[in-house]
mmCIF file of C-alpha atoms in Angstrom:
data_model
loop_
_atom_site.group_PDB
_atom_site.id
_atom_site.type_symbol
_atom_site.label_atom_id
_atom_site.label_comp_id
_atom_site.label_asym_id
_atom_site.label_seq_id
_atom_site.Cartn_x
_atom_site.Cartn_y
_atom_site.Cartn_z
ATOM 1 C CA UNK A 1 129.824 75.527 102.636
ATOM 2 C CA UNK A 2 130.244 77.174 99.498
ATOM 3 C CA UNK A 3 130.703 81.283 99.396
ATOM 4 C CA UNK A 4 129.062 83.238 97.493
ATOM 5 C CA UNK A 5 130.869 86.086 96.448
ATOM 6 C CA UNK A 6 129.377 89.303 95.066
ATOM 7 C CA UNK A 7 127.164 89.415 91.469
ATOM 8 C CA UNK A 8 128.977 89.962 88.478
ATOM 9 C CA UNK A 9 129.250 93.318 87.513
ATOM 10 C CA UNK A 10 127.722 92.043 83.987
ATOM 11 C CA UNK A 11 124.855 90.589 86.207
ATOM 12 C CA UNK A 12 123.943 93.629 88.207
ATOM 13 C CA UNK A 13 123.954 96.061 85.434
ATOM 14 C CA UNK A 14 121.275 93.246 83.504
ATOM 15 C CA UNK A 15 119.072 93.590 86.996
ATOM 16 C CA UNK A 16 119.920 97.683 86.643
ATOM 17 C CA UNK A 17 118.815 97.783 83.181
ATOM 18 C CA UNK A 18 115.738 95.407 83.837
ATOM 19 C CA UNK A 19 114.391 97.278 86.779
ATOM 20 C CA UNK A 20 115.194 100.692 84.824
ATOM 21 C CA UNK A 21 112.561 99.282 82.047
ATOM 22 C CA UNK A 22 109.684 98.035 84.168
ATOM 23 C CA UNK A 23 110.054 101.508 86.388
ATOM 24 C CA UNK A 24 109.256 102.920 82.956
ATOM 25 C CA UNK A 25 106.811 100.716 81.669
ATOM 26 C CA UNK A 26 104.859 101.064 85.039
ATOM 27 C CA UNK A 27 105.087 104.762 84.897
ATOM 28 C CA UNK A 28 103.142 105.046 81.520
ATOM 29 C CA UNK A 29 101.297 101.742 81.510
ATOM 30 C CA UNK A 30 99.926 104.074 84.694
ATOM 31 C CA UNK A 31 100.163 107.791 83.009
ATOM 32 C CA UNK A 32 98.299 106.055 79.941
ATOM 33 C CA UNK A 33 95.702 104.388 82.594
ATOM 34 C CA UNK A 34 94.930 107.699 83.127
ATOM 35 C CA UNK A 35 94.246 108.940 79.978
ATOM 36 C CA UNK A 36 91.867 106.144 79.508
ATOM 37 C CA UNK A 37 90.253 107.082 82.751
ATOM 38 C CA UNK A 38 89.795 110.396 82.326
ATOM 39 C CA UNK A 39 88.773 110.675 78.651
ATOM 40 C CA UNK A 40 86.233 108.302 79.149
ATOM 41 C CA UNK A 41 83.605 110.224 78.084
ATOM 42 C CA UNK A 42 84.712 112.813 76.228
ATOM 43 C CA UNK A 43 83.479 112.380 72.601
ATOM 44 C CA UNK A 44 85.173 109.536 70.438
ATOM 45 C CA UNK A 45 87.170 112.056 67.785
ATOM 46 C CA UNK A 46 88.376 114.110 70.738
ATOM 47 C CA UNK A 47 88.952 111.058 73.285
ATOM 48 C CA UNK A 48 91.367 109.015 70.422
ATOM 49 C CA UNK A 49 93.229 112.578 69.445
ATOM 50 C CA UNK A 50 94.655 112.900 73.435
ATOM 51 C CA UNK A 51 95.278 108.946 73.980
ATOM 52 C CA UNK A 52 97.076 108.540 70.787
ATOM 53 C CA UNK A 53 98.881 111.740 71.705
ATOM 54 C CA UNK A 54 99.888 110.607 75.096
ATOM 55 C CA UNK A 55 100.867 107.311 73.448
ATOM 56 C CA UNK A 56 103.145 108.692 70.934
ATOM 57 C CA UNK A 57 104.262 111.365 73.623
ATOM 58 C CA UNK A 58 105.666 109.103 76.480
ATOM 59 C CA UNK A 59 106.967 106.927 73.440
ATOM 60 C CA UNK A 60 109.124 109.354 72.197
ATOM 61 C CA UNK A 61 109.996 110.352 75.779
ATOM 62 C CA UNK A 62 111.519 106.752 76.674
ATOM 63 C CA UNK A 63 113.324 107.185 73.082
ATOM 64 C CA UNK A 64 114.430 110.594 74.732
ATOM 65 C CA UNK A 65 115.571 108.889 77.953
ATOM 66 C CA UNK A 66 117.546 106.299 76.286
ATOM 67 C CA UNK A 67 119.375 108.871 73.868
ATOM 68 C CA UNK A 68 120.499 110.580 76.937
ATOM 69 C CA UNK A 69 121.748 107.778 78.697
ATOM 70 C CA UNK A 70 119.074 108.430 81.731
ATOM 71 C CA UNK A 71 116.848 105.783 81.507
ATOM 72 C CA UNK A 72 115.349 104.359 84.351
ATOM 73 C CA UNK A 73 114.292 106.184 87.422
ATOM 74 C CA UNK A 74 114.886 109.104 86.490
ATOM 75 C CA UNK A 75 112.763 108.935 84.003
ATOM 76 C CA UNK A 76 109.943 107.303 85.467
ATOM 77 C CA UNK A 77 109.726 109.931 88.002
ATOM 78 C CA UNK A 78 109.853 112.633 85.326
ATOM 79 C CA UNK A 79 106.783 110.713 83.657
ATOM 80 C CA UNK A 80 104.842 110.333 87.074
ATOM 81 C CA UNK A 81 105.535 114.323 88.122
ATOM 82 C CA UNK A 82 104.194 115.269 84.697
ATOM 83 C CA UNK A 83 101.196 113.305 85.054
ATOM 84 C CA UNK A 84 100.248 114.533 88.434
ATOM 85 C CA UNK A 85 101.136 118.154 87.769
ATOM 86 C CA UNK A 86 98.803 117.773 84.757
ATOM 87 C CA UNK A 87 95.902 116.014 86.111
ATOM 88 C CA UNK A 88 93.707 118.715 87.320
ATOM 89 C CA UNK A 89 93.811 120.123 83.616
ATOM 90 C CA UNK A 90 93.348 117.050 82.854
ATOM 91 C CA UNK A 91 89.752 116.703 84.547
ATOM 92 C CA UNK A 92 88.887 120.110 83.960
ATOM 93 C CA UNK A 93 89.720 120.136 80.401
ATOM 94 C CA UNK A 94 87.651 116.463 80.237
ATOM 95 C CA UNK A 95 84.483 117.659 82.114
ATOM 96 C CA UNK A 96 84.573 121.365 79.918
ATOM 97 C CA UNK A 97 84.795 118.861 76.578
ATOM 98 C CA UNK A 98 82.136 116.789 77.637
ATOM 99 C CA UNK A 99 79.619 119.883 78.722
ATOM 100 C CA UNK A 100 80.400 121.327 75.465
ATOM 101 C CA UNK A 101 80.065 118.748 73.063
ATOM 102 C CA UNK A 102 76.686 118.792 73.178
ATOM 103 C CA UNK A 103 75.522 116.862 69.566
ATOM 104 C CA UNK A 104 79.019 115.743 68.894
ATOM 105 C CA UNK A 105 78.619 113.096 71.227
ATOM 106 C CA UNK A 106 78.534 109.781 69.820
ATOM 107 C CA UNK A 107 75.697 107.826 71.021
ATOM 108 C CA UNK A 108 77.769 105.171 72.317
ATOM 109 C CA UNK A 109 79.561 107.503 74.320
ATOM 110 C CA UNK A 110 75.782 108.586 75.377
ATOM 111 C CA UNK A 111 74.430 105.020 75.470
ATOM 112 C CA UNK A 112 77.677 104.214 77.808
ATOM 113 C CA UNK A 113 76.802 105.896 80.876
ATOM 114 C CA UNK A 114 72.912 104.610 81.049
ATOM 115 C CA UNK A 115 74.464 100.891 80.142
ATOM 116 C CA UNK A 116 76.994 101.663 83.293
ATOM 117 C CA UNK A 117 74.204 102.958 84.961
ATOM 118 C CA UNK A 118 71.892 99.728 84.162
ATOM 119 C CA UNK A 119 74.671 97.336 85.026
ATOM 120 C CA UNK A 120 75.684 98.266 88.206
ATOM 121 C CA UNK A 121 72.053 98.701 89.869
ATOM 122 C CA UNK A 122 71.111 95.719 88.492
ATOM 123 C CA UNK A 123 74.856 94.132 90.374
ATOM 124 C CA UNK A 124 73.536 95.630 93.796
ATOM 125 C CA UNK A 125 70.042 94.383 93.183
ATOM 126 C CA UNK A 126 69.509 90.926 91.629
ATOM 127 C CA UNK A 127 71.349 88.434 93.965
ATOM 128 C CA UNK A 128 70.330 85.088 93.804
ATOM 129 C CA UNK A 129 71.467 82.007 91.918
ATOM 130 C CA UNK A 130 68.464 82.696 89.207
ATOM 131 C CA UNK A 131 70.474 85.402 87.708
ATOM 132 C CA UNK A 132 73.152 83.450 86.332
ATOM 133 C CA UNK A 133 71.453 83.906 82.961
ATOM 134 C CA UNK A 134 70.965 87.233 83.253
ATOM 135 C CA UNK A 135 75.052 88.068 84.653
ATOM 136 C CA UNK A 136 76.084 85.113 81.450
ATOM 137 C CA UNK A 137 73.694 88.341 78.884
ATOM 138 C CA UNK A 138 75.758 90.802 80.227
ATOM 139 C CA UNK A 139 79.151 88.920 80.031
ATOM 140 C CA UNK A 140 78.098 88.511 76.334
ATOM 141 C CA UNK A 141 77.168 92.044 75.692
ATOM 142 C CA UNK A 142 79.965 93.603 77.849
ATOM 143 C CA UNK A 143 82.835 91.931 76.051
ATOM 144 C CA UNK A 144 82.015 92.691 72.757
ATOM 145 C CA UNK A 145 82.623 96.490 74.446
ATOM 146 C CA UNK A 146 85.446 94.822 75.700
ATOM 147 C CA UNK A 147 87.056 94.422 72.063
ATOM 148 C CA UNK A 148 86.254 97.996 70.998
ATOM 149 C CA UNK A 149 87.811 99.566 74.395
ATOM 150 C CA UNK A 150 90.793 97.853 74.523
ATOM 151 C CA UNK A 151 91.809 97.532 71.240
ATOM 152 C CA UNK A 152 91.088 101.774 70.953
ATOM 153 C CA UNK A 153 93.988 103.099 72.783
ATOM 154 C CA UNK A 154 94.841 100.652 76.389
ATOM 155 C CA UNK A 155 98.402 100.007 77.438
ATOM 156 C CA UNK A 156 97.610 96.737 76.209
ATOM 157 C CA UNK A 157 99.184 95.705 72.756
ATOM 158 C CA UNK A 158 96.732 95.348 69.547
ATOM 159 C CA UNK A 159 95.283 91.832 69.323
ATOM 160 C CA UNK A 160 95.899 91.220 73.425
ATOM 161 C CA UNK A 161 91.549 92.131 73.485
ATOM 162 C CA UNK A 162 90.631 89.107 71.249
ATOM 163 C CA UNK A 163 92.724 87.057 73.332
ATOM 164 C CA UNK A 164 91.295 88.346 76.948
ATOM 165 C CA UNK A 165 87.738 88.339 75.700
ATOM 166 C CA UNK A 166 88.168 84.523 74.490
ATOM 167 C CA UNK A 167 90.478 83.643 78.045
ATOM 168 C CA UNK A 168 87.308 85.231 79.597
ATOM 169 C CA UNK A 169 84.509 83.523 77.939
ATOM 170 C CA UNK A 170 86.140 80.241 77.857
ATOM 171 C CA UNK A 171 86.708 80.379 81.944
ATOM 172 C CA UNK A 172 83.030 81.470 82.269
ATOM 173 C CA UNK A 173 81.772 79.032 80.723
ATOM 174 C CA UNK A 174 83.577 76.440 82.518
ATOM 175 C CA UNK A 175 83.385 77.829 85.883
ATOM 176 C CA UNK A 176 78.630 78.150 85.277
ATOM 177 C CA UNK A 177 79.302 74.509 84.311
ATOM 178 C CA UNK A 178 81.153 73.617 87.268
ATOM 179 C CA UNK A 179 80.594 75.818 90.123
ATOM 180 C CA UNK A 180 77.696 78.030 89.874
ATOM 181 C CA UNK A 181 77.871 79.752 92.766
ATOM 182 C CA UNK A 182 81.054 81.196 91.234
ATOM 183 C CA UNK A 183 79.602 82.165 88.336
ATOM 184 C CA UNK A 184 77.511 85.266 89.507
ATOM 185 C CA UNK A 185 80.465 87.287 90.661
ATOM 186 C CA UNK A 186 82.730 86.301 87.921
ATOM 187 C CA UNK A 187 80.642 86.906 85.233
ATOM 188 C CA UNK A 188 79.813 90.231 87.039
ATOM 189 C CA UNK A 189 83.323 90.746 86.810
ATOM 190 C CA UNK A 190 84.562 89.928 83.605
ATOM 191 C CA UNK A 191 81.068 91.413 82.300
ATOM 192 C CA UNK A 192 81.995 94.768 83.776
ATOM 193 C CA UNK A 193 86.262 94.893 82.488
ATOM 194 C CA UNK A 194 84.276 97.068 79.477
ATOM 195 C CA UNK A 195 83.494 99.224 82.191
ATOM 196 C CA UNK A 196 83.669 99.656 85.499
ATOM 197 C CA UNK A 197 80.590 97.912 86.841
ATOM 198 C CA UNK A 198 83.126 94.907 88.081
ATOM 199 C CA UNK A 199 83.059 96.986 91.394
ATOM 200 C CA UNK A 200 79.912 97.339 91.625
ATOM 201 C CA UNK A 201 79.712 93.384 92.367
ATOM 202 C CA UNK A 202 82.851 93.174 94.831
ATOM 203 C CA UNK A 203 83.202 96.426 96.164
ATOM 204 C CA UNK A 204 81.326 97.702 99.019
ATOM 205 C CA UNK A 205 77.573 99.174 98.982
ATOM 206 C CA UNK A 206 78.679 102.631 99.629
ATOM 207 C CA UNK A 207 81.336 102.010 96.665
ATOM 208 C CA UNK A 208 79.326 101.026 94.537
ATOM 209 C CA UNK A 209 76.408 103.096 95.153
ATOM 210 C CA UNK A 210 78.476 106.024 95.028
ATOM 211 C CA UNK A 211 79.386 104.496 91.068
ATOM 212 C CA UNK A 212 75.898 104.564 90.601
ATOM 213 C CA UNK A 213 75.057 107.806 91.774
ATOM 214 C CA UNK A 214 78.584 109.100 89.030
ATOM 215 C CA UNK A 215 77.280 107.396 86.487
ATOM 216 C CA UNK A 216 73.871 108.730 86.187
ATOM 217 C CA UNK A 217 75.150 111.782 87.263
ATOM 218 C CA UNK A 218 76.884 111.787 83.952
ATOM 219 C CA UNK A 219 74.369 110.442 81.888
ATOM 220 C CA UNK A 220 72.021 113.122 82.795
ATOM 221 C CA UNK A 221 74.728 115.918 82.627
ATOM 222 C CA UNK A 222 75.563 114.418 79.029
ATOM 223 C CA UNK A 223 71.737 114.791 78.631
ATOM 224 C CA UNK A 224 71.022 118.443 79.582
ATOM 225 C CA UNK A 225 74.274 119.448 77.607
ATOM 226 C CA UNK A 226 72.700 117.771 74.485
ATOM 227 C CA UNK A 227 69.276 119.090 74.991
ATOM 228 C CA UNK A 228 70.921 122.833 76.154
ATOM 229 C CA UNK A 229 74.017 123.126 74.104
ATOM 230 C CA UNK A 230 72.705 122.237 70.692
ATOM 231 C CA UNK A 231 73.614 124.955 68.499
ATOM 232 C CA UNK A 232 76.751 126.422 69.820
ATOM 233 C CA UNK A 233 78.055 123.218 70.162
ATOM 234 C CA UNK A 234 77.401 122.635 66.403
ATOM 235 C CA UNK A 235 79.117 125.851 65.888
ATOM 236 C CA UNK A 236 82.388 124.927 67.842
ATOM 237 C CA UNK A 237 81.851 120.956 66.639
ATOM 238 C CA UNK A 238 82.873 122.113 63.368
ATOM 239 C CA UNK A 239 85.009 124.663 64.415
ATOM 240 C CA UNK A 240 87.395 121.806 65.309
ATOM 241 C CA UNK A 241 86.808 119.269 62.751
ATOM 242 C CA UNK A 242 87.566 122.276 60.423
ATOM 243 C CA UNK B 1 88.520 134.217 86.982
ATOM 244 C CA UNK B 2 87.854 133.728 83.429
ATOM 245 C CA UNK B 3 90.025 135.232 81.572
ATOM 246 C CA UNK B 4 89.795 137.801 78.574
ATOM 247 C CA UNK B 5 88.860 136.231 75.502
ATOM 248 C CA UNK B 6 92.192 136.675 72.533
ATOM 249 C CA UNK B 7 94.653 137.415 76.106
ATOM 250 C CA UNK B 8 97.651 135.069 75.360
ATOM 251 C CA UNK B 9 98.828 133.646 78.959
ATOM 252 C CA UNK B 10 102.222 133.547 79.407
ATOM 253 C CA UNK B 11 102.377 129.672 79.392
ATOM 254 C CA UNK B 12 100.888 129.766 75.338
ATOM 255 C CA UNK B 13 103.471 132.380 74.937
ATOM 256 C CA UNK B 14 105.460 130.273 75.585
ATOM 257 C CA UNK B 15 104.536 127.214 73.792
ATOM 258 C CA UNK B 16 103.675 129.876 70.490
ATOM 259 C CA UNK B 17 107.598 130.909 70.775
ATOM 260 C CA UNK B 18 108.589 126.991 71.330
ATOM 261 C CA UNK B 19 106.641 126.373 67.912
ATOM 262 C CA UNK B 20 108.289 129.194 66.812
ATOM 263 C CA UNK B 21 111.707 128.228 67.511
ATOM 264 C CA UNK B 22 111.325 124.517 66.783
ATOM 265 C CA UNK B 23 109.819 125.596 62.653
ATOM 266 C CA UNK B 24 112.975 128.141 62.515
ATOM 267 C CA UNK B 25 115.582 124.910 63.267
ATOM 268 C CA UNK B 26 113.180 123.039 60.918
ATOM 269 C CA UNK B 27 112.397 120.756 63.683
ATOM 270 C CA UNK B 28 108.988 119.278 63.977
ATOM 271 C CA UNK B 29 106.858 120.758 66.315
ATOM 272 C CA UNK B 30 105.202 117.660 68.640
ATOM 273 C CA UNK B 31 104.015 117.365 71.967
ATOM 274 C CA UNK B 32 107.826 116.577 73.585
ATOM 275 C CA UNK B 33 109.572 118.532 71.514
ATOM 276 C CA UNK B 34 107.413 121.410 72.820
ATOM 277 C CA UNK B 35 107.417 120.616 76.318
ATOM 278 C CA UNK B 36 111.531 119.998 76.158
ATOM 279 C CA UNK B 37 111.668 123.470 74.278
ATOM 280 C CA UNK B 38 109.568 125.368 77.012
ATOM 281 C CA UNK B 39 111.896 123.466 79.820
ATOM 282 C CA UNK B 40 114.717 124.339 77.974
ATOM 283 C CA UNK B 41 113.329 128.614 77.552
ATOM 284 C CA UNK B 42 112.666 128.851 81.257
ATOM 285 C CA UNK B 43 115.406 129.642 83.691
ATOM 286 C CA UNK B 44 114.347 126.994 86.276
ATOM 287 C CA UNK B 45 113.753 123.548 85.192
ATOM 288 C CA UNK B 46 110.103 123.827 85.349
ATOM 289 C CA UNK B 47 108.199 120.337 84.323
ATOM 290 C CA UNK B 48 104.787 121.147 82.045
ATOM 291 C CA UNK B 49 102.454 118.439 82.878
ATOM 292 C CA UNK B 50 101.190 116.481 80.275
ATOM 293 C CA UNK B 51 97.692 117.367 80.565
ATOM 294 C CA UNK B 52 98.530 121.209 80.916
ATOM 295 C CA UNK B 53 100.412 121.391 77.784
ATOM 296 C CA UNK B 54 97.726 119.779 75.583
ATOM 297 C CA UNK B 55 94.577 121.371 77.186
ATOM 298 C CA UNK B 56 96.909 124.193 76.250
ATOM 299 C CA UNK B 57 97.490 123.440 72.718
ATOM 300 C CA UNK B 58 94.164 122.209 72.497
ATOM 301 C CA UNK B 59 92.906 125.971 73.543
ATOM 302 C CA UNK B 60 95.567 127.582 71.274
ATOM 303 C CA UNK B 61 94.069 125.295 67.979
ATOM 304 C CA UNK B 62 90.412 126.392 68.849
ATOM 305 C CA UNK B 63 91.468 130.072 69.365
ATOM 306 C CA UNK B 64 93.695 129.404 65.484
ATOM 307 C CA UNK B 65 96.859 130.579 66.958
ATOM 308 C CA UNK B 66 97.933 126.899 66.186
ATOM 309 C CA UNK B 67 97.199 124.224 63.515
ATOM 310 C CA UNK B 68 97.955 120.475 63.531
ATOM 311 C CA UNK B 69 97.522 117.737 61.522
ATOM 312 C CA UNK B 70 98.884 113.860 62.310
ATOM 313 C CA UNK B 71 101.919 113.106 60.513
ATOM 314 C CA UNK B 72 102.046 110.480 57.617
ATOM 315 C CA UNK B 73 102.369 106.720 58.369
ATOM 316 C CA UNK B 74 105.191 106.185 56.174
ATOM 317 C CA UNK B 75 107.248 108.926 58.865
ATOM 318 C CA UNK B 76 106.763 106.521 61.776
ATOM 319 C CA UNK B 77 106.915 102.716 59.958
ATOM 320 C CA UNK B 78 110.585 102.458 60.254
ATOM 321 C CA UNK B 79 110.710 102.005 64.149
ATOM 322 C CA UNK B 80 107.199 101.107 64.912
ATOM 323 C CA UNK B 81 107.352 104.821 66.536
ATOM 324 C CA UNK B 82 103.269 106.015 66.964
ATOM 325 C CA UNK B 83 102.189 108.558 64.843
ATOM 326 C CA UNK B 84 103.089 112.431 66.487
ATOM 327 C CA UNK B 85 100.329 115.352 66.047
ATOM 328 C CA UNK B 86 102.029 118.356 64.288
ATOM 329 C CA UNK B 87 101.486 121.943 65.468
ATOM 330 C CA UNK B 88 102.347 124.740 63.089
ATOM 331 C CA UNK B 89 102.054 128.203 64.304
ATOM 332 C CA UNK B 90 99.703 130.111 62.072
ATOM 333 C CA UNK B 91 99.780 134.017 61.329
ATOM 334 C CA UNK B 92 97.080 134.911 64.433
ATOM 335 C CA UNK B 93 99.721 132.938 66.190
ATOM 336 C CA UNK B 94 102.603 134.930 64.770
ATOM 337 C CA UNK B 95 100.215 138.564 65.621
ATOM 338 C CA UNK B 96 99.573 137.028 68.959
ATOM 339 C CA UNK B 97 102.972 137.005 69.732
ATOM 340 C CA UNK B 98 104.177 140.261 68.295
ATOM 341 C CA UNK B 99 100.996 141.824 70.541
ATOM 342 C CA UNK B 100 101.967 140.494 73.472
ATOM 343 C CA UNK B 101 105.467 142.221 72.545
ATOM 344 C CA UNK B 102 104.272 145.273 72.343
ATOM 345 C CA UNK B 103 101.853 144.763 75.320
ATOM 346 C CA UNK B 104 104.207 143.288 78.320
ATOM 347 C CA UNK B 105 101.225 143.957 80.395
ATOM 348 C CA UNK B 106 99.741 141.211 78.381
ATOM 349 C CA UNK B 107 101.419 138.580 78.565
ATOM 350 C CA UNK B 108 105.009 137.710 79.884
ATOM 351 C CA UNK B 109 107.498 137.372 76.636
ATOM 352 C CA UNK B 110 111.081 134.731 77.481
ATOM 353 C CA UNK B 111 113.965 136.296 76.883
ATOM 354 C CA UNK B 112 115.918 136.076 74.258
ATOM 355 C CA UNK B 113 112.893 136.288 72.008
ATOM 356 C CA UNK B 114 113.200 138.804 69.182
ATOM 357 C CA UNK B 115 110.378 140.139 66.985
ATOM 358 C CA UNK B 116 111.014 142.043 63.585
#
């Protein structure tokens, strides 16, 4: 029997050092999550400003961390502890935005919440095999969101959204060709990535009722703020692109 | 509570004076360099959370204590680094602080901080 004695040093600091990067990576592929998340639908010149700040922010904290020499843990937790001592400003400072911006918000950002809205009723309500064409529209209209959202400011790197819309579509087409009992909740699924209308198929009713009732929630908060808040908004609008 | 409109808290004191303190090293003032400033002002090692300190800034900008602008691409080609957004302080910022000198009451000044 052959012993195995213990790892070279070399070897365990490669593990240290490996572990040390994905804590990190995890910590602000999840801190940036949030900023997607949360930012959602906050208006498109305000919503890039805080995701490419919080990009170049936890960038230059890892840089940080590795000058120091306390990379790793460490630094992960510092990332995690800022996030969650920041997150109700976070959502306050994301729901004032959104009630104030009034005309300054872009119609997609508008459009978004009644297409969410659309989506995931019609998830919960058309069931049978018939709406295969209907889920393969949506897969086609949802991933050309896909593109836009991803590429805008994701953990995921530039160019990985061409790929996952293509990996997508190609797997979608197979699997209606192939199995098409499959293809209603995986279209619903990759349909909905551009959202978050995926649930809406898998999750359960009270889930994804409950998405329902947020997003039109929003859309008709986003409503009464543009029909309420026109002038002042204006006003402060250009405050801030001035 | 809302809170007075022009009252500087002491936590955009705070970041006004890190501003302050980074331009007088002729340091640029971004988002970490600001929250490792503030951490580094305060006696305890108190951690700003990320969306604290730029709902702060953001409030500071829109009040014009603050100003920012993104830095130039050629700045961050060299290491792939992502662009930072600049804050200057701007002179209601510099007033801002010197009232909240004069006014304790008003705000909470760090030590060590001395206005001319």
């Amino acid at each position: 029997m052959i012993e195995r004695g213990p790892p070279e040093p070399e070897t365990r600091s490669r593990v240290r050092d490996t572990m040390a990067v994905w804590l990190v990576s995890a910590a602000a592929t999840v801190t940036l999550s949030w900023t997607w998340i949360h930012t959602c639908l906050v208006p498109s010149d305000k919503r890039n400003r805080r995701r490419q700040e919080m990009r170049s922010h936890l960038w230059d904290q890892r840089q940080d961390a590795v000058t120091r020499g306390s990379f790793g843990l460490t630094t992960a937790a510092g990332i995690l502890a800022r996030l969650a001592l920041g997150m109700p400003a976070d959502v306050s400072w994301s729901l004032s935005t959104v009630w104030e911006a009034g005309p300054s918000l872009t119609p997609d950002s508008h459009a978004g919440s009644w297409w969410l809205v659309v989506k995931s009723t019609a998830a919960r309500v058309l069931r049978g095999p018939d709406s295969t064409v209907f889920w393969s529209t949506l897969l086609l209209l949802g991933t050309s969101r896909l593109r836009s959202n991803l590429a805008e400011a994701t953990p995921f790197p530039s160019g990985a959204a061409d790929l996952i819309r293509l990996a997508l579509l190609t797997l979608t087409i197979l699997v209606i060709a192939s199995r098409p009992s499959l293809a209603r909740p995986l279209v619903t699924f990759t349909a909905g990535l551009v959202s978050y209308a995926p649930l809406s198929g898998w999750l359960p009713s009270p889930f994804s009722w409950g998405l329902v009732l947020i997003c039109a929630l929003s859309g008709l908060f986003q409503l009464v703020s543009l029909l309420t808040h026109s002038d002042e908004a204006d006003h402060e609008g250009q405050a801030i692109r001035s | 509570m809302r809170r007075k409109p022009g009252v500087l808290l002491p936590r955009e004191l705070s970041i006004l004076l890190a501003v302050v303190q980074l331009q007088d090293r002729g340091q640029p003032a971004y988002g970490l360099a600001i929250a490792r400033e503030m951490e580094k002002g305060s006696e305890a090692e108190n951690l700003t959370g990320y969306g604290t300190l730029y709902k702060a800034l953001n409030r500071m900008e829109l009040a014009g204590w603050l100003t920012s602008s993104w830095e130039t691409a050629d700045e961050t080609l060299e290491n792939g680094r992502p662009r930072r957004r600049l804050y200057e302080i701007t002179g209601l910022g510099e007033q801002a602080i010197l009232a909240a000198h004069r006014d304790p009451g008003m705000a909470v000044l760090q030590p060590g901080y001395a206005t001319s």
